[in-house]
PDB file of C-alpha atoms in Angstrom:
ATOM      1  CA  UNK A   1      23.998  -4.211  -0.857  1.00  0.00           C
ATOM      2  CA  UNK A   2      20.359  -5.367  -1.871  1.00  0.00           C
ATOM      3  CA  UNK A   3      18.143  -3.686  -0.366  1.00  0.00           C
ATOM      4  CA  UNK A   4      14.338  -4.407   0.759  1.00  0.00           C
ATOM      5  CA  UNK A   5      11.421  -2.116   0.003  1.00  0.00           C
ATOM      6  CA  UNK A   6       8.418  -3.037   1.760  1.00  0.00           C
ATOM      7  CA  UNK A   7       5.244  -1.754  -0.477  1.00  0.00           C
ATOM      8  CA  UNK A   8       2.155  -1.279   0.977  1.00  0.00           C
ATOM      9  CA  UNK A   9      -1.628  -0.582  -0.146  1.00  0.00           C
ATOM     10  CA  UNK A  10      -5.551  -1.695   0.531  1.00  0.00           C
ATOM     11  CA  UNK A  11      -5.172  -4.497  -2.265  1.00  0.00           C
ATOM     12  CA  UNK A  12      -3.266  -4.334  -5.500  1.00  0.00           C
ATOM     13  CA  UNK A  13      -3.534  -1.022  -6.597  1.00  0.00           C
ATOM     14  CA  UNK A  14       0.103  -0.839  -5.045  1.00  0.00           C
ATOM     15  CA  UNK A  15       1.333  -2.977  -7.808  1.00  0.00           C
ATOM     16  CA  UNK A  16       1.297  -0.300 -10.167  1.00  0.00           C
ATOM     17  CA  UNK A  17       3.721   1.591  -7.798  1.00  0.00           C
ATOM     18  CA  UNK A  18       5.543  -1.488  -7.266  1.00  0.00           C
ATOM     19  CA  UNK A  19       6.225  -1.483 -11.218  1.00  0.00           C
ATOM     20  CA  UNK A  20       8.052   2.095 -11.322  1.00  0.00           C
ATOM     21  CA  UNK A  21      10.277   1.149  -8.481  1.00  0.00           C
ATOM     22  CA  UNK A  22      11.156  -2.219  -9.913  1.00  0.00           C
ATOM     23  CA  UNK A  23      12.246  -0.025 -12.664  1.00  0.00           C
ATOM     24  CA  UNK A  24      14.277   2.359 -11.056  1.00  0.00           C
ATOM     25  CA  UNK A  25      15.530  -0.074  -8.954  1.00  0.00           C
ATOM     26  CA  UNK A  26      15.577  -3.935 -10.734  1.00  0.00           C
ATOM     27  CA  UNK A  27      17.551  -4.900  -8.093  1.00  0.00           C
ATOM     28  CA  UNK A  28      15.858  -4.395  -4.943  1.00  0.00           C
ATOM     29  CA  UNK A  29      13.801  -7.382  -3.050  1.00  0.00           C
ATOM     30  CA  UNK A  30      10.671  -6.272  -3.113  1.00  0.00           C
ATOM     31  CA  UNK A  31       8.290  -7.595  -0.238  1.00  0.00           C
ATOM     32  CA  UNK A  32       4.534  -6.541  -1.280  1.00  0.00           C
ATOM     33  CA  UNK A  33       1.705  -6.337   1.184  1.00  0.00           C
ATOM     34  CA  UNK A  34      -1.985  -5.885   0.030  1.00  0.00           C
ATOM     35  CA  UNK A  35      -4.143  -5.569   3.202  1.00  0.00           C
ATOM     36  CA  UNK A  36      -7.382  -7.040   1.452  1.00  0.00           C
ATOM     37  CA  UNK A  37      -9.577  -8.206   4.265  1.00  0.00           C
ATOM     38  CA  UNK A  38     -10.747  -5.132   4.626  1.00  0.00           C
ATOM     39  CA  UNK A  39     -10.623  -3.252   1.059  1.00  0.00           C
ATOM     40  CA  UNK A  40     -11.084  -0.202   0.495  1.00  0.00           C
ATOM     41  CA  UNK A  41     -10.243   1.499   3.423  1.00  0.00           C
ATOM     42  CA  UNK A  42     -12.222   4.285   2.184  1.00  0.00           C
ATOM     43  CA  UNK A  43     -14.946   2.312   4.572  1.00  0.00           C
ATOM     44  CA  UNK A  44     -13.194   2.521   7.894  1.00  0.00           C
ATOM     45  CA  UNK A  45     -13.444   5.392   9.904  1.00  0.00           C
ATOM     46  CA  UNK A  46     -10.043   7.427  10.176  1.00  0.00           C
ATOM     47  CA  UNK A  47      -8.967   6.147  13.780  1.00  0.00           C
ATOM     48  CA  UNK A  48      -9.901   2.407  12.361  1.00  0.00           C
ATOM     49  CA  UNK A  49      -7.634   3.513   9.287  1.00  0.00           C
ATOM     50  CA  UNK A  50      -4.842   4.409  11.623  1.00  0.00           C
ATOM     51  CA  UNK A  51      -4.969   1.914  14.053  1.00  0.00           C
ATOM     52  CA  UNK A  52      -4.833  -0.957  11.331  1.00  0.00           C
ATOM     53  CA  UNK A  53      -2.479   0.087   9.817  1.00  0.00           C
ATOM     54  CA  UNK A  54      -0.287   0.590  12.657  1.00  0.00           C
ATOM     55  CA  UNK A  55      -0.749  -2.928  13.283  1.00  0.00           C
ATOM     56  CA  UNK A  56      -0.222  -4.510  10.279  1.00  0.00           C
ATOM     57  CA  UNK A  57       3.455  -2.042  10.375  1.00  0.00           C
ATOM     58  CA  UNK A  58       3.463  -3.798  13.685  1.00  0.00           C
ATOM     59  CA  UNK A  59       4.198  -6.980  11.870  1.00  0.00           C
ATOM     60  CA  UNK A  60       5.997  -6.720   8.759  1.00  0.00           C
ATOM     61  CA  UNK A  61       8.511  -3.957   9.829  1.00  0.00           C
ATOM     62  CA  UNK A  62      10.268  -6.457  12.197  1.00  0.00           C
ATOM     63  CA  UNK A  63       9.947  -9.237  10.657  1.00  0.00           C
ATOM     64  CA  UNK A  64      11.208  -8.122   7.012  1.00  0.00           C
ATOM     65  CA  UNK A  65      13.001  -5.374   8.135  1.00  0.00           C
ATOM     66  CA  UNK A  66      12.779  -3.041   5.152  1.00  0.00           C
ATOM     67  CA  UNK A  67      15.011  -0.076   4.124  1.00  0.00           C
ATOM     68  CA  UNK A  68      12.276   1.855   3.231  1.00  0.00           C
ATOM     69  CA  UNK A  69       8.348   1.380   3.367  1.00  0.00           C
ATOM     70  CA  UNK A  70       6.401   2.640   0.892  1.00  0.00           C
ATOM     71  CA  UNK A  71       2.705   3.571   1.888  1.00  0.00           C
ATOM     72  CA  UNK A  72       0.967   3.106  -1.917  1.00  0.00           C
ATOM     73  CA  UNK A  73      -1.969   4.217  -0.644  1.00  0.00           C
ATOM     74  CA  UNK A  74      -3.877   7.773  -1.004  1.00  0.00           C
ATOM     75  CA  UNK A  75      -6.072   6.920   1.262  1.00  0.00           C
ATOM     76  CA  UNK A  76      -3.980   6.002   4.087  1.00  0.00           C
ATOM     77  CA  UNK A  77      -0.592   7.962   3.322  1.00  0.00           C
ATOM     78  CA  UNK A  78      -3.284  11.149   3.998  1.00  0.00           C
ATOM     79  CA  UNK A  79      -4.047   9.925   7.474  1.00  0.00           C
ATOM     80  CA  UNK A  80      -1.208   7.154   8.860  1.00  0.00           C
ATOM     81  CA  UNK A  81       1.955   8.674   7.529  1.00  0.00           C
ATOM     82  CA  UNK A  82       3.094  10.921  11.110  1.00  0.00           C
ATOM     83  CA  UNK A  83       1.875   8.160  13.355  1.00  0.00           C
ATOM     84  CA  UNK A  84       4.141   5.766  10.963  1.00  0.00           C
ATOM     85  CA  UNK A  85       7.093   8.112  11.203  1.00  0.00           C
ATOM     86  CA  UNK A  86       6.789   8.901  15.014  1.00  0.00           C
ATOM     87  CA  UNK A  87       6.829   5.277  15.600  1.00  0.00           C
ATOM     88  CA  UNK A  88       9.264   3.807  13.048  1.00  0.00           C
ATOM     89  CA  UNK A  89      12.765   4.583  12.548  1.00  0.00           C
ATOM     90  CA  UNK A  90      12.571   3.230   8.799  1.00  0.00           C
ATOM     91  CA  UNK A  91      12.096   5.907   6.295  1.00  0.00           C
ATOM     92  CA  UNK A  92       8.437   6.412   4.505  1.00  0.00           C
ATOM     93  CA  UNK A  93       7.358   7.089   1.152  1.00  0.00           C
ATOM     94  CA  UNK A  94       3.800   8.169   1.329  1.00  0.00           C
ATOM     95  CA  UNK A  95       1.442   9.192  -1.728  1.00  0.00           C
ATOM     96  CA  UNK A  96      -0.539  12.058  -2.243  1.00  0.00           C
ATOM     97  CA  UNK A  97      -2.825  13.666  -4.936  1.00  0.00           C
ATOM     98  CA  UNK A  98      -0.117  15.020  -7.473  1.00  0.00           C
ATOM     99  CA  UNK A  99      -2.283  18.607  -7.159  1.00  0.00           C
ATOM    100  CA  UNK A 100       0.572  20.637  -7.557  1.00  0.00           C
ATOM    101  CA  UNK A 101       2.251  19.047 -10.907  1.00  0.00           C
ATOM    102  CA  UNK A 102      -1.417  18.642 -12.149  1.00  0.00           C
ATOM    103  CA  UNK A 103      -1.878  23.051 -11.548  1.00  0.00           C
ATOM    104  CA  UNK A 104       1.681  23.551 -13.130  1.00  0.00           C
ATOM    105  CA  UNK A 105       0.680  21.821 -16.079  1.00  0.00           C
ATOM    106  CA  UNK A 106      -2.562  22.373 -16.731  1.00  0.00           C
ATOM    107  CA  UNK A 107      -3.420  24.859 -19.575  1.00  0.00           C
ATOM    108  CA  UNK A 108      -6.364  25.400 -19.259  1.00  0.00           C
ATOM    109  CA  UNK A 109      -6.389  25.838 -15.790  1.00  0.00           C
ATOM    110  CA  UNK A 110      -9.371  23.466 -15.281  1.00  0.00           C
ATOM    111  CA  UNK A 111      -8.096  19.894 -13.772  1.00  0.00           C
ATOM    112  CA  UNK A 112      -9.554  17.197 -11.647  1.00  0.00           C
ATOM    113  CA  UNK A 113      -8.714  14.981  -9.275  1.00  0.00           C
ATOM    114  CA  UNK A 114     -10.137  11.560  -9.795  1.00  0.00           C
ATOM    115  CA  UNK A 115      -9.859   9.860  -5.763  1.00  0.00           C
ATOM    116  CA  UNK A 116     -12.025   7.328  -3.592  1.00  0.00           C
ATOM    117  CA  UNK A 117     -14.122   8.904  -1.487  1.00  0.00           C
ATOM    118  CA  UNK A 118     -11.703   9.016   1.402  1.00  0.00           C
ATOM    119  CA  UNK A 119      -9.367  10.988  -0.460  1.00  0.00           C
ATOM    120  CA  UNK A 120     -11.565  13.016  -1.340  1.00  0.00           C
ATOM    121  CA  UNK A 121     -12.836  13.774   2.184  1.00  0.00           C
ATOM    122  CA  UNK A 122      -9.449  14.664   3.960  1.00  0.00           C
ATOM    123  CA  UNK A 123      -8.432  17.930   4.742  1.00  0.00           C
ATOM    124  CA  UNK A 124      -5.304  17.118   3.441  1.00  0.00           C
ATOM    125  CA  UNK A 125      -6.329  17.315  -0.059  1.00  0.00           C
ATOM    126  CA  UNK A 126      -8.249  20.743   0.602  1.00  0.00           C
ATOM    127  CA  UNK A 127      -4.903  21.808   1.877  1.00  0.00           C
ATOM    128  CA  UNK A 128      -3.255  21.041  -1.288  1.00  0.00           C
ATOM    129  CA  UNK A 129      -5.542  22.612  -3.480  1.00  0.00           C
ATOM    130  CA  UNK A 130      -5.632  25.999  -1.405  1.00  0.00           C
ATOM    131  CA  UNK A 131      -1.650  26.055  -1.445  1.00  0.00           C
ATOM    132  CA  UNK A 132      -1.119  24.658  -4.979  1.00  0.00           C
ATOM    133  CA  UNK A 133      -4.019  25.412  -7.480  1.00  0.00           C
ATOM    134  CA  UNK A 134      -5.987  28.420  -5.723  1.00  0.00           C
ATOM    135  CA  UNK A 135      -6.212  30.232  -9.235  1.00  0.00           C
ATOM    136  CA  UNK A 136      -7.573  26.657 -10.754  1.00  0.00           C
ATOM    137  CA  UNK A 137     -10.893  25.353 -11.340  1.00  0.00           C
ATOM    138  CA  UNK A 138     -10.389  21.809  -9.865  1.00  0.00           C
ATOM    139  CA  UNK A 139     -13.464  19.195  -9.888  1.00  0.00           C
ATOM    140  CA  UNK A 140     -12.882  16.560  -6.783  1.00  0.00           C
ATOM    141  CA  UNK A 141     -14.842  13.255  -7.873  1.00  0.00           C
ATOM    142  CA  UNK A 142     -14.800  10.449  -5.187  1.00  0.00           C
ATOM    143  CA  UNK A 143     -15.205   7.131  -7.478  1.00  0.00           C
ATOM    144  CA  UNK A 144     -17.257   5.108  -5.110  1.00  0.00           C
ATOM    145  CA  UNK A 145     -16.977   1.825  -7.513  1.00  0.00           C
ATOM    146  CA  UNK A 146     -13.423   2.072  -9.693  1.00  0.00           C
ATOM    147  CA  UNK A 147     -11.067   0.496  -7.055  1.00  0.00           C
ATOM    148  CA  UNK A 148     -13.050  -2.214  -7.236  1.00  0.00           C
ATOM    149  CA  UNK A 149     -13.237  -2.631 -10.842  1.00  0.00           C
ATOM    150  CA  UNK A 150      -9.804  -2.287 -11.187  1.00  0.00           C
ATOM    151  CA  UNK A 151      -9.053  -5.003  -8.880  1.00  0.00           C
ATOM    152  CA  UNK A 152     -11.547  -6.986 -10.602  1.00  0.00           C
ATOM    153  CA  UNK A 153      -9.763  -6.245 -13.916  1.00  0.00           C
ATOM    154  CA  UNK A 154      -6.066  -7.803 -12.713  1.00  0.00           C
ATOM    155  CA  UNK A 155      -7.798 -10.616 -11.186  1.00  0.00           C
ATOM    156  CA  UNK A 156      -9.140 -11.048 -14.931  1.00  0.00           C
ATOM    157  CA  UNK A 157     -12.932 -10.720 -14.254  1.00  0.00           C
ATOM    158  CA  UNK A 158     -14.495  -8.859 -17.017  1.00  0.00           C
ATOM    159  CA  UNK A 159     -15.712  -5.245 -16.448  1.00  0.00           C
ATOM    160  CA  UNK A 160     -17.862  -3.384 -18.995  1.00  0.00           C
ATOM    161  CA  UNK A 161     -17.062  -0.414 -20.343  1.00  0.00           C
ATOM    162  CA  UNK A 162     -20.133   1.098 -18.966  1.00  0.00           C
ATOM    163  CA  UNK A 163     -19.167   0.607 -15.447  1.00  0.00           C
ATOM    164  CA  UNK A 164     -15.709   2.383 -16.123  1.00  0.00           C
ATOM    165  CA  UNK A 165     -16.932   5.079 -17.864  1.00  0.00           C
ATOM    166  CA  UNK A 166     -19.879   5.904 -15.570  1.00  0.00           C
ATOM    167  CA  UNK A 167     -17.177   6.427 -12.847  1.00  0.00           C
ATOM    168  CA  UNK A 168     -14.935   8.565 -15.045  1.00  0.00           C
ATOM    169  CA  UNK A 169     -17.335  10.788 -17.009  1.00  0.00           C
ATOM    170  CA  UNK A 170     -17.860  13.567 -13.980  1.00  0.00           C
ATOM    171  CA  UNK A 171     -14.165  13.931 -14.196  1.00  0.00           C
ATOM    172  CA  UNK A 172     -14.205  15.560 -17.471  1.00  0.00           C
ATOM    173  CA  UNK A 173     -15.991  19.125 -17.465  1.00  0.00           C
ATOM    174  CA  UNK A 174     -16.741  21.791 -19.214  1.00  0.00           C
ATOM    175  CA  UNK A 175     -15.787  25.436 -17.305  1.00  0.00           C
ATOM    176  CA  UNK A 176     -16.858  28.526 -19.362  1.00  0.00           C
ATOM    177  CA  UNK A 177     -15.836  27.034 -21.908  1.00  0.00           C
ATOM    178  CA  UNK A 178     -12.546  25.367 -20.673  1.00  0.00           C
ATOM    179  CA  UNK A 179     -12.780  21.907 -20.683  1.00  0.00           C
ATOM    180  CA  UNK A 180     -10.647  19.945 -17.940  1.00  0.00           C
ATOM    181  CA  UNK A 181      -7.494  18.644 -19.655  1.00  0.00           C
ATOM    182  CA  UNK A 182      -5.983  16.975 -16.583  1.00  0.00           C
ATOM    183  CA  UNK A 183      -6.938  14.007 -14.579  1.00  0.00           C
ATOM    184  CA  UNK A 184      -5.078  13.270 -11.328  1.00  0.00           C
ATOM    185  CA  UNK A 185      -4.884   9.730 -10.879  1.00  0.00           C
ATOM    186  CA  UNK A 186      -5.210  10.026  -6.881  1.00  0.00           C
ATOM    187  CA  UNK A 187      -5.786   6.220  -6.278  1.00  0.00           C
ATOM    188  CA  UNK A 188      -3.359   3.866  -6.862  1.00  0.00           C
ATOM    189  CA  UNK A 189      -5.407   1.054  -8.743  1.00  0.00           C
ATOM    190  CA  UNK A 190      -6.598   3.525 -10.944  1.00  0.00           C
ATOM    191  CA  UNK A 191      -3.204   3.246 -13.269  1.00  0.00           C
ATOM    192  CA  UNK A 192      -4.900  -0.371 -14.148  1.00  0.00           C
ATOM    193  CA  UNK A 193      -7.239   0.571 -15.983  1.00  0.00           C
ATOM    194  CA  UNK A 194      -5.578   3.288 -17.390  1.00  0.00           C
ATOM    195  CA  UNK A 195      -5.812   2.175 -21.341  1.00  0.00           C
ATOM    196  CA  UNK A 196      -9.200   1.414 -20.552  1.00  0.00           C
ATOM    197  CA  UNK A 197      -9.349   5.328 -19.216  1.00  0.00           C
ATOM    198  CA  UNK A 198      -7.634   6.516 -22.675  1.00  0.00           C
ATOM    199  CA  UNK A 199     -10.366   4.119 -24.775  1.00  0.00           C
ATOM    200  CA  UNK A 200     -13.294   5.723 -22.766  1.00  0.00           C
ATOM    201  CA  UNK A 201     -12.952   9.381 -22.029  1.00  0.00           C
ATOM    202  CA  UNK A 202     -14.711  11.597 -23.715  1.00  0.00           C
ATOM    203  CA  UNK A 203     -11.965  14.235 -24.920  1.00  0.00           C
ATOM    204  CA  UNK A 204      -8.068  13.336 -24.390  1.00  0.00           C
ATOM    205  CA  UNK A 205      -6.627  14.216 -21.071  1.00  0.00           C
ATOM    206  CA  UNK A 206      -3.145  14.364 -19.777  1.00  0.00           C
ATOM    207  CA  UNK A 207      -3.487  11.376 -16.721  1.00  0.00           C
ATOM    208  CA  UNK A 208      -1.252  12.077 -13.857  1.00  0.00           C
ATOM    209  CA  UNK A 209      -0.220   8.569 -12.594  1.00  0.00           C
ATOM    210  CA  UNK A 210       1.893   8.932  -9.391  1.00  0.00           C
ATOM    211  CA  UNK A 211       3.560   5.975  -9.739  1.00  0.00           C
ATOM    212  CA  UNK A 212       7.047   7.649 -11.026  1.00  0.00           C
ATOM    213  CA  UNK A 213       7.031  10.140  -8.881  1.00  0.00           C
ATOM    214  CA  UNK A 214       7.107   7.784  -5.910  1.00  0.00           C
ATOM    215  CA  UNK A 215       9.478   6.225  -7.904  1.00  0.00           C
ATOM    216  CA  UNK A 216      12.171   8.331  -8.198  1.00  0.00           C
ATOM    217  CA  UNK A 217      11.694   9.560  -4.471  1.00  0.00           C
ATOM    218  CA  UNK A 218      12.520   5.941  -3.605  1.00  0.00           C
ATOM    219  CA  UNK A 219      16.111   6.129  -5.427  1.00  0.00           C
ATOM    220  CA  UNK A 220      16.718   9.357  -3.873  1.00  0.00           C
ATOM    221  CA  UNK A 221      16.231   8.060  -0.597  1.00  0.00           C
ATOM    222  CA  UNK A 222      18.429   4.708  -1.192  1.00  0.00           C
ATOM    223  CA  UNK A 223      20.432   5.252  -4.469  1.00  0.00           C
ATOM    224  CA  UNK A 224      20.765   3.888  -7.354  1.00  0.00           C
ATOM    225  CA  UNK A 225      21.343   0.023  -8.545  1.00  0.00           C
ATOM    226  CA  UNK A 226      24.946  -0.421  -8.243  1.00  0.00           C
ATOM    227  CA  UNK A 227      27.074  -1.628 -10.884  1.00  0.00           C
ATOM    228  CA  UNK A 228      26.508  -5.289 -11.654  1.00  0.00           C
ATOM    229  CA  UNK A 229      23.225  -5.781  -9.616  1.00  0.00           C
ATOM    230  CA  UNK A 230      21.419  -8.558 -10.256  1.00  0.00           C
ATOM    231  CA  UNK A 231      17.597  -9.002 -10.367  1.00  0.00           C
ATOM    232  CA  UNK A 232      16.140  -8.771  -6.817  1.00  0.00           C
ATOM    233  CA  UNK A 233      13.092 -11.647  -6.329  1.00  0.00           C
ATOM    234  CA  UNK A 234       9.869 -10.193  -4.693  1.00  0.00           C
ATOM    235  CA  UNK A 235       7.130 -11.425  -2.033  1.00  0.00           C
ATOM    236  CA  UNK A 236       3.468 -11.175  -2.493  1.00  0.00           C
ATOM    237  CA  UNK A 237       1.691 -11.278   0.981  1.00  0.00           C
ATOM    238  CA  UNK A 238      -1.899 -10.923   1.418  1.00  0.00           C
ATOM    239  CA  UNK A 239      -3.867 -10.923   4.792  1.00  0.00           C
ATOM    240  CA  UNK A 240      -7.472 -12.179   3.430  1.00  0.00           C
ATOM    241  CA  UNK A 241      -8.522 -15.305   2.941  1.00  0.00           C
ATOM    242  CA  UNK A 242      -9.389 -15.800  -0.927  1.00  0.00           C
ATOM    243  CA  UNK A 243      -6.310 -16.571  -2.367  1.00  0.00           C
ATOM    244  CA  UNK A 244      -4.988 -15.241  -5.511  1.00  0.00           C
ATOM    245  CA  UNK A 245      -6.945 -16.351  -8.789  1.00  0.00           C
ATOM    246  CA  UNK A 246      -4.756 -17.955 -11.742  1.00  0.00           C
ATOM    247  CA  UNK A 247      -4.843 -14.528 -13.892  1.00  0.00           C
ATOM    248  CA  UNK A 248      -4.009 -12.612 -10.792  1.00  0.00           C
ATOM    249  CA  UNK A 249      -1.146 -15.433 -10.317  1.00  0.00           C
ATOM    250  CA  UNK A 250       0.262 -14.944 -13.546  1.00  0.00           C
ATOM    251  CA  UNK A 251       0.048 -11.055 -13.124  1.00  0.00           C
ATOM    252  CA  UNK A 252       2.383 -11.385  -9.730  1.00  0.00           C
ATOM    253  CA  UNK A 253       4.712 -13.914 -11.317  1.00  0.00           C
ATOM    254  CA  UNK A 254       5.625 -11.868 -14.270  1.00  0.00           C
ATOM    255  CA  UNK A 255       6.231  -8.823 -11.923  1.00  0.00           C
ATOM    256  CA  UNK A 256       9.153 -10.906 -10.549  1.00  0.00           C
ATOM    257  CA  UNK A 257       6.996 -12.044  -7.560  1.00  0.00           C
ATOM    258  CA  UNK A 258       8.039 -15.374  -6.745  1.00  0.00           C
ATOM    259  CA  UNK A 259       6.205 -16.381  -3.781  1.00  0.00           C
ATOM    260  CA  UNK A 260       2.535 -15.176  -2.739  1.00  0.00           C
ATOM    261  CA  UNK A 261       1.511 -16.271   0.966  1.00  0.00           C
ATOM    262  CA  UNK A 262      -0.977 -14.905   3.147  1.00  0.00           C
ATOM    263  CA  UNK A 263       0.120 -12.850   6.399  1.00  0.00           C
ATOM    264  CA  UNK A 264      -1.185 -14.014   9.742  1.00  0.00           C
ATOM    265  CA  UNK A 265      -2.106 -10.822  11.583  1.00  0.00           C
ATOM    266  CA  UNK A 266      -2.916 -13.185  14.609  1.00  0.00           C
TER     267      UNK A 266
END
């Protein structure tokens, strides 16, 4: 049986999510919801946070009536995911700053976690560095600009290198001598640009995308493809009012996205 996976995020960073699933799963119908009216969430207060997203579950759960929702948000998945899971019967994928592969595989000892501001505020992520990465020395930056420019990149608007690496460069420090040698990529736009990231930084990194992770906890949840599955087709929705640019277009249609409509929330 097909099933549906309903992915979530602020805007598109979710895509790059959607992409390890489609992987792991080609044949799954993928519904994709990008709640840009009001990108980034990192502006909303926490009981905004909750409360919209509750209501935008409010619509899609019943009316696409997933097997599994994943939350492809940082942000949000820190915050929403126990009100989701008190509420909703369907099972929940959140995503979290990968703080504990990032300690195990550091060797230096000296990581950081690259995050929006909101991320980078929640207790959660304290909590993860206090249980995970105590004996590390790990540098929290809260990118106020790099969602943004990495939405800006898919929708093919140019972005200079300067901008990019002016939000990357307090990632990578120097520690008594230990330089960081892991960057946690705890947003989920930030896999966009990550080439760009490689092109820029001033020493190579290991990047910690969390985009397989989520992944594979997907297939454990549902399975694998079975035998002889065929290709599932995916929706695009999208609850603001500017509607998808041509590049941005072209970017959804080669996913396997074959319809893009916006979702009325009224």
């Amino acid at each position: 049986m097909q099933p549906t996976i309903l992915v979530f995020d602020s805007g598109l960073g979710g895509l790059t999510v959607e992409a390890e699933i489609t992987r792991q799963r080609p044949d799954a119908r993928i519904v994709y919801c990008g709640d840009d009216a009001v990108f980034p969430y990192g502006r909303l207060s926490p009981e905004a946070l909750v409360a919209r997203v509750m209501m935008v579950m409010e619509r899609l759960i019943p009316r696409y009536a997933p097997d599994i929702v994943v939350i492809a948000c940082n942000t949000a998945s820190t915050l929403v995911l126990p009100h989701l899971r008190s509420h909703f019967e369907v099972p929940f994928v959140g995503t979290v700053p990968a703080i504990k592969p990032a300690a195990a595989q550091s060797k230096t000892g000296v990581f950081s976690v690259l995050a929006t501001p909101g991320t980078v505020r929640r207790d959660y992520t304290y909590d993860l560095i206090l249980k995970f990465a105590a004996e590390s020395r790990v540098t929290l930056i809260g990118a106020e600009g790099l969602a943004g420019l990495a939405e800006a990149h898919l929708r093919g608007e140019p972005v200079s290198d300067e901008a990019i690496r002016a939000e990357i460069l307090p990632a990578f420090v120097d520690h008594d001598g230990k330089h960081t040698d892991t960057i946690v990529l705890a947003c989920t736009h930030y896999p966009l640009l990550l080439e760009r990231f490689r092109a820029l930084a001033p020493w190579p990194v290991a990047w910690i995308d969390p985009g397989p992770a989520i992944a594979r906890r997907v297939v454990q949840l549902i399975g694998v493809p079975p035998p002889g599955a065929t290709k599932g087709e995916g929706l695009a929705l999208f609850t603001g009012d500017r509607p998808p640019a041509p590049p941005l277009r072209a970017a959804l249609a080669r996913a396997g996205f074959g319809e893009i409509a916006a979702l009325q929330l009224n």
